[in-house]
Amino acid sequence: QYKNSYAAITTAVGITSAPLTEFSAVFGSGDIALGSEIGFDTALTSFTKYNVGFHVVKPDFSTSFFL
């Protein structure tokens, strides 16, 4: 796990014979942020999840978009 004022990155790996691996990251500042999450199943050799998000904060509104 790594974190500072403008970024955070996390990786997790299961301790099994066929581990699930997950990675997530967020980059941004006080007004905007962009993040993603990816999961990979090594037994199936396929991605199990993938998400992307975008967030904006302004004095008169805030909005988020996730895909």
Tab-separated table of N, CA, C and O in Angstrom:
chain	number	residue	atom	x	y	z
A	1	GLN	N	0.843	-1.161	0.000
A	1	GLN	CA	0.000	0.000	0.000
A	1	GLN	C	0.894	1.232	0.000
A	1	GLN	O	1.890	1.295	0.722
A	2	TYR	N	0.526	2.210	-0.819
A	2	TYR	CA	1.253	3.472	-0.908
A	2	TYR	C	0.237	4.600	-0.867
A	2	TYR	O	-0.817	4.518	-1.515
A	3	LYS	N	0.526	5.645	-0.108
A	3	LYS	CA	-0.410	6.758	-0.017
A	3	LYS	C	0.359	8.048	0.220
A	3	LYS	O	1.304	8.072	0.995
A	4	ASN	N	-0.036	9.115	-0.486
A	4	ASN	CA	0.466	10.450	-0.218
A	4	ASN	C	-0.661	11.442	-0.458
A	4	ASN	O	-1.817	11.046	-0.569
A	5	SER	N	-0.367	12.719	-0.584
A	5	SER	CA	-1.413	13.734	-0.711
A	5	SER	C	-2.198	13.652	-2.011
A	5	SER	O	-3.343	14.089	-2.073
A	6	TYR	N	-1.610	13.088	-3.070
A	6	TYR	CA	-2.264	13.089	-4.373
A	6	TYR	C	-2.498	11.705	-4.967
A	6	TYR	O	-3.061	11.594	-6.046
A	7	ALA	N	-2.067	10.643	-4.295
A	7	ALA	CA	-2.210	9.303	-4.870
A	7	ALA	C	-2.298	8.246	-3.777
A	7	ALA	O	-1.761	8.416	-2.686
A	8	ALA	N	-3.007	7.169	-4.109
A	8	ALA	CA	-3.061	5.996	-3.230
A	8	ALA	C	-3.094	4.763	-4.121
A	8	ALA	O	-3.865	4.703	-5.080
A	9	ILE	N	-2.257	3.784	-3.826
A	9	ILE	CA	-2.183	2.551	-4.610
A	9	ILE	C	-2.195	1.375	-3.638
A	9	ILE	O	-1.473	1.382	-2.647
A	10	THR	N	-3.015	0.374	-3.942
A	10	THR	CA	-3.121	-0.805	-3.089
A	10	THR	C	-3.120	-2.056	-3.949
A	10	THR	O	-3.773	-2.099	-4.990
A	11	THR	N	-2.405	-3.078	-3.510
A	11	THR	CA	-2.394	-4.381	-4.172
A	11	THR	C	-2.608	-5.452	-3.124
A	11	THR	O	-2.062	-5.372	-2.036
A	12	ALA	N	-3.425	-6.450	-3.469
A	12	ALA	CA	-3.671	-7.578	-2.561
A	12	ALA	C	-3.558	-8.870	-3.349
A	12	ALA	O	-4.069	-8.976	-4.466
A	13	VAL	N	-2.876	-9.855	-2.768
A	13	VAL	CA	-2.712	-11.166	-3.402
A	13	VAL	C	-3.094	-12.224	-2.383
A	13	VAL	O	-2.570	-12.224	-1.264
A	14	GLY	N	-4.005	-13.119	-2.766
A	14	GLY	CA	-4.405	-14.201	-1.876
A	14	GLY	C	-3.304	-15.245	-1.732
A	14	GLY	O	-2.497	-15.441	-2.636
A	15	ILE	N	-3.285	-15.896	-0.578
A	15	ILE	CA	-2.260	-16.917	-0.324
A	15	ILE	C	-2.917	-18.291	-0.456
A	15	ILE	O	-3.236	-18.959	0.518
A	16	THR	N	-3.134	-18.709	-1.693
A	16	THR	CA	-3.693	-20.023	-2.015
A	16	THR	C	-2.962	-20.564	-3.231
A	16	THR	O	-2.101	-19.898	-3.797
A	17	SER	N	-3.337	-21.757	-3.659
A	17	SER	CA	-2.686	-22.322	-4.847
A	17	SER	C	-3.082	-21.584	-6.126
A	17	SER	O	-2.357	-21.614	-7.111
A	18	ALA	N	-4.246	-20.940	-6.126
A	18	ALA	CA	-4.701	-20.142	-7.273
A	18	ALA	C	-5.200	-18.801	-6.734
A	18	ALA	O	-6.393	-18.582	-6.576
A	19	PRO	N	-4.288	-17.896	-6.421
A	19	PRO	CA	-4.690	-16.662	-5.730
A	19	PRO	C	-5.460	-15.674	-6.600
A	19	PRO	O	-5.283	-15.612	-7.812
A	20	LEU	N	-6.333	-14.941	-5.938
A	20	LEU	CA	-6.975	-13.791	-6.552
A	20	LEU	C	-6.069	-12.593	-6.307
A	20	LEU	O	-5.553	-12.410	-5.204
A	21	THR	N	-5.873	-11.782	-7.323
A	21	THR	CA	-5.037	-10.599	-7.222
A	21	THR	C	-5.901	-9.379	-7.484
A	21	THR	O	-6.667	-9.361	-8.441
A	22	GLU	N	-5.776	-8.366	-6.624
A	22	GLU	CA	-6.538	-7.139	-6.796
A	22	GLU	C	-5.607	-5.939	-6.731
A	22	GLU	O	-4.652	-5.923	-5.963
A	23	PHE	N	-5.905	-4.944	-7.556
A	23	PHE	CA	-5.126	-3.718	-7.631
A	23	PHE	C	-6.086	-2.543	-7.700
A	23	PHE	O	-7.065	-2.589	-8.451
A	24	SER	N	-5.834	-1.520	-6.908
A	24	SER	CA	-6.648	-0.308	-6.995
A	24	SER	C	-5.740	0.908	-6.864
A	24	SER	O	-4.700	0.863	-6.198
A	25	ALA	N	-6.148	1.979	-7.517
A	25	ALA	CA	-5.362	3.215	-7.485
A	25	ALA	C	-6.290	4.412	-7.613
A	25	ALA	O	-7.303	4.351	-8.315
A	26	VAL	N	-5.932	5.490	-6.920
A	26	VAL	CA	-6.654	6.756	-7.003
A	26	VAL	C	-5.628	7.865	-7.113
A	26	VAL	O	-4.653	7.892	-6.367
A	27	PHE	N	-5.850	8.774	-8.040
A	27	PHE	CA	-4.989	9.936	-8.234
A	27	PHE	C	-5.877	11.168	-8.285
A	27	PHE	O	-6.949	11.124	-8.891
A	28	GLY	N	-5.443	12.256	-7.674
A	28	GLY	CA	-6.253	13.460	-7.732
A	28	GLY	C	-5.710	14.566	-6.872
A	28	GLY	O	-4.615	14.495	-6.315
A	29	SER	N	-6.531	15.613	-6.757
A	29	SER	CA	-6.206	16.772	-5.935
A	29	SER	C	-7.453	17.121	-5.140
A	29	SER	O	-8.361	16.309	-5.020
A	30	GLY	N	-7.538	18.342	-4.651
A	30	GLY	CA	-8.706	18.753	-3.883
A	30	GLY	C	-9.975	18.845	-4.696
A	30	GLY	O	-11.070	18.691	-4.168
A	31	ASP	N	-9.870	19.086	-6.003
A	31	ASP	CA	-11.050	19.277	-6.845
A	31	ASP	C	-11.461	18.046	-7.638
A	31	ASP	O	-12.649	17.844	-7.886
A	32	ILE	N	-10.506	17.240	-8.093
A	32	ILE	CA	-10.841	16.088	-8.937
A	32	ILE	C	-10.102	14.842	-8.466
A	32	ILE	O	-9.044	14.928	-7.855
A	33	ALA	N	-10.691	13.704	-8.788
A	33	ALA	CA	-10.044	12.420	-8.478
A	33	ALA	C	-10.423	11.416	-9.561
A	33	ALA	O	-11.538	11.421	-10.077
A	34	LEU	N	-9.487	10.558	-9.897
A	34	LEU	CA	-9.695	9.499	-10.874
A	34	LEU	C	-9.162	8.212	-10.262
A	34	LEU	O	-8.041	8.179	-9.757
A	35	GLY	N	-9.977	7.156	-10.288
A	35	GLY	CA	-9.550	5.912	-9.671
A	35	GLY	C	-9.981	4.702	-10.472
A	35	GLY	O	-10.871	4.777	-11.320
A	36	SER	N	-9.330	3.571	-10.193
A	36	SER	CA	-9.685	2.327	-10.864
A	36	SER	C	-9.433	1.154	-9.924
A	36	SER	O	-8.659	1.249	-8.973
A	37	GLU	N	-10.095	0.047	-10.228
A	37	GLU	CA	-9.936	-1.189	-9.469
A	37	GLU	C	-9.968	-2.351	-10.456
A	37	GLU	O	-10.821	-2.394	-11.337
A	38	ILE	N	-9.031	-3.279	-10.301
A	38	ILE	CA	-8.943	-4.435	-11.198
A	38	ILE	C	-8.745	-5.680	-10.346
A	38	ILE	O	-7.945	-5.685	-9.424
A	39	GLY	N	-9.494	-6.731	-10.661
A	39	GLY	CA	-9.321	-8.021	-9.998
A	39	GLY	C	-8.984	-9.084	-11.025
A	39	GLY	O	-9.554	-9.099	-12.127
A	40	PHE	N	-8.065	-9.979	-10.683
A	40	PHE	CA	-7.619	-11.013	-11.615
A	40	PHE	C	-7.613	-12.356	-10.907
A	40	PHE	O	-7.047	-12.488	-9.817
A	41	ASP	N	-8.261	-13.354	-11.503
A	41	ASP	CA	-8.297	-14.714	-10.971
A	41	ASP	C	-7.239	-15.541	-11.694
A	41	ASP	O	-7.355	-15.789	-12.898
A	42	THR	N	-6.200	-15.968	-10.987
A	42	THR	CA	-5.109	-16.698	-11.640
A	42	THR	C	-5.522	-18.113	-12.032
A	42	THR	O	-4.942	-18.674	-12.964
A	43	ALA	N	-6.515	-18.699	-11.358
A	43	ALA	CA	-6.973	-20.040	-11.725
A	43	ALA	C	-7.710	-20.018	-13.061
A	43	ALA	O	-7.554	-20.908	-13.889
A	44	LEU	N	-8.520	-18.988	-13.270
A	44	LEU	CA	-9.273	-18.863	-14.521
A	44	LEU	C	-8.514	-18.059	-15.575
A	44	LEU	O	-8.957	-17.982	-16.718
A	45	THR	N	-7.414	-17.440	-15.177
A	45	THR	CA	-6.638	-16.520	-16.016
A	45	THR	C	-7.543	-15.498	-16.707
A	45	THR	O	-7.489	-15.295	-17.915
A	46	SER	N	-8.391	-14.880	-15.889
A	46	SER	CA	-9.289	-13.856	-16.422
A	46	SER	C	-9.511	-12.763	-15.376
A	46	SER	O	-9.317	-12.972	-14.183
A	47	PHE	N	-9.925	-11.606	-15.866
A	47	PHE	CA	-10.251	-10.500	-14.984
A	47	PHE	C	-11.624	-10.732	-14.376
A	47	PHE	O	-12.574	-11.049	-15.086
A	48	THR	N	-11.728	-10.571	-13.070
A	48	THR	CA	-13.000	-10.808	-12.390
A	48	THR	C	-13.751	-9.522	-12.109
A	48	THR	O	-14.957	-9.536	-11.938
A	49	LYS	N	-13.045	-8.406	-12.030
A	49	LYS	CA	-13.707	-7.119	-11.880
A	49	LYS	C	-12.816	-6.019	-12.417
A	49	LYS	O	-11.595	-6.123	-12.415
A	50	TYR	N	-13.470	-4.981	-12.902
A	50	TYR	CA	-12.760	-3.808	-13.406
A	50	TYR	C	-13.715	-2.632	-13.303
A	50	TYR	O	-14.821	-2.650	-13.828
A	51	ASN	N	-13.313	-1.636	-12.559
A	51	ASN	CA	-14.119	-0.445	-12.309
A	51	ASN	C	-13.267	0.797	-12.502
A	51	ASN	O	-12.070	0.787	-12.225
A	52	VAL	N	-13.919	1.861	-12.954
A	52	VAL	CA	-13.263	3.152	-13.112
A	52	VAL	C	-14.193	4.210	-12.548
A	52	VAL	O	-15.413	4.135	-12.732
A	53	GLY	N	-13.637	5.179	-11.848
A	53	GLY	CA	-14.446	6.253	-11.286
A	53	GLY	C	-13.783	7.604	-11.462
A	53	GLY	O	-12.562	7.717	-11.543
A	54	PHE	N	-14.622	8.636	-11.535
A	54	PHE	CA	-14.167	10.007	-11.700
A	54	PHE	C	-15.018	10.879	-10.790
A	54	PHE	O	-16.241	10.702	-10.732
A	55	HIS	N	-14.416	11.791	-10.047
A	55	HIS	CA	-15.145	12.621	-9.096
A	55	HIS	C	-14.659	14.060	-9.206
A	55	HIS	O	-13.459	14.317	-9.276
A	56	VAL	N	-15.614	15.012	-9.221
A	56	VAL	CA	-15.303	16.436	-9.298
A	56	VAL	C	-16.049	17.150	-8.172
A	56	VAL	O	-17.235	16.906	-7.964
A	57	VAL	N	-15.349	18.026	-7.467
A	57	VAL	CA	-15.954	18.826	-6.396
A	57	VAL	C	-15.675	20.300	-6.688
A	57	VAL	O	-14.528	20.689	-6.885
A	58	LYS	N	-16.721	21.080	-6.732
A	58	LYS	CA	-16.630	22.529	-6.902
A	58	LYS	C	-17.460	23.188	-5.799
A	58	LYS	O	-18.265	22.529	-5.149
A	59	PRO	N	-17.313	24.487	-5.586
A	59	PRO	CA	-18.063	25.130	-4.501
A	59	PRO	C	-19.585	25.001	-4.622
A	59	PRO	O	-20.265	24.902	-3.613
A	60	ASP	N	-20.112	24.958	-5.841
A	60	ASP	CA	-21.562	24.896	-6.000
A	60	ASP	C	-22.101	23.531	-6.428
A	60	ASP	O	-23.308	23.367	-6.559
A	61	PHE	N	-21.247	22.528	-6.637
A	61	PHE	CA	-21.717	21.185	-6.994
A	61	PHE	C	-20.616	20.156	-6.795
A	61	PHE	O	-19.449	20.477	-6.669
A	62	SER	N	-21.041	18.915	-6.781
A	62	SER	CA	-20.090	17.787	-6.840
A	62	SER	C	-20.742	16.699	-7.665
A	62	SER	O	-21.962	16.527	-7.644
A	63	THR	N	-19.941	15.963	-8.410
A	63	THR	CA	-20.478	14.913	-9.263
A	63	THR	C	-19.501	13.746	-9.322
A	63	THR	O	-18.293	13.922	-9.145
A	64	SER	N	-20.045	12.568	-9.537
A	64	SER	CA	-19.234	11.355	-9.657
A	64	SER	C	-19.734	10.537	-10.833
A	64	SER	O	-20.927	10.548	-11.141
A	65	PHE	N	-18.830	9.815	-11.445
A	65	PHE	CA	-19.163	8.934	-12.554
A	65	PHE	C	-18.393	7.645	-12.369
A	65	PHE	O	-17.176	7.656	-12.170
A	66	PHE	N	-19.115	6.532	-12.366
A	66	PHE	CA	-18.491	5.220	-12.210
A	66	PHE	C	-18.875	4.333	-13.379
A	66	PHE	O	-19.992	4.352	-13.836
A	67	LEU	N	-17.930	3.558	-13.834
A	67	LEU	CA	-18.168	2.668	-14.970
A	67	LEU	C	-17.692	1.285	-14.617
A	67	LEU	O	-16.687	1.072	-14.018
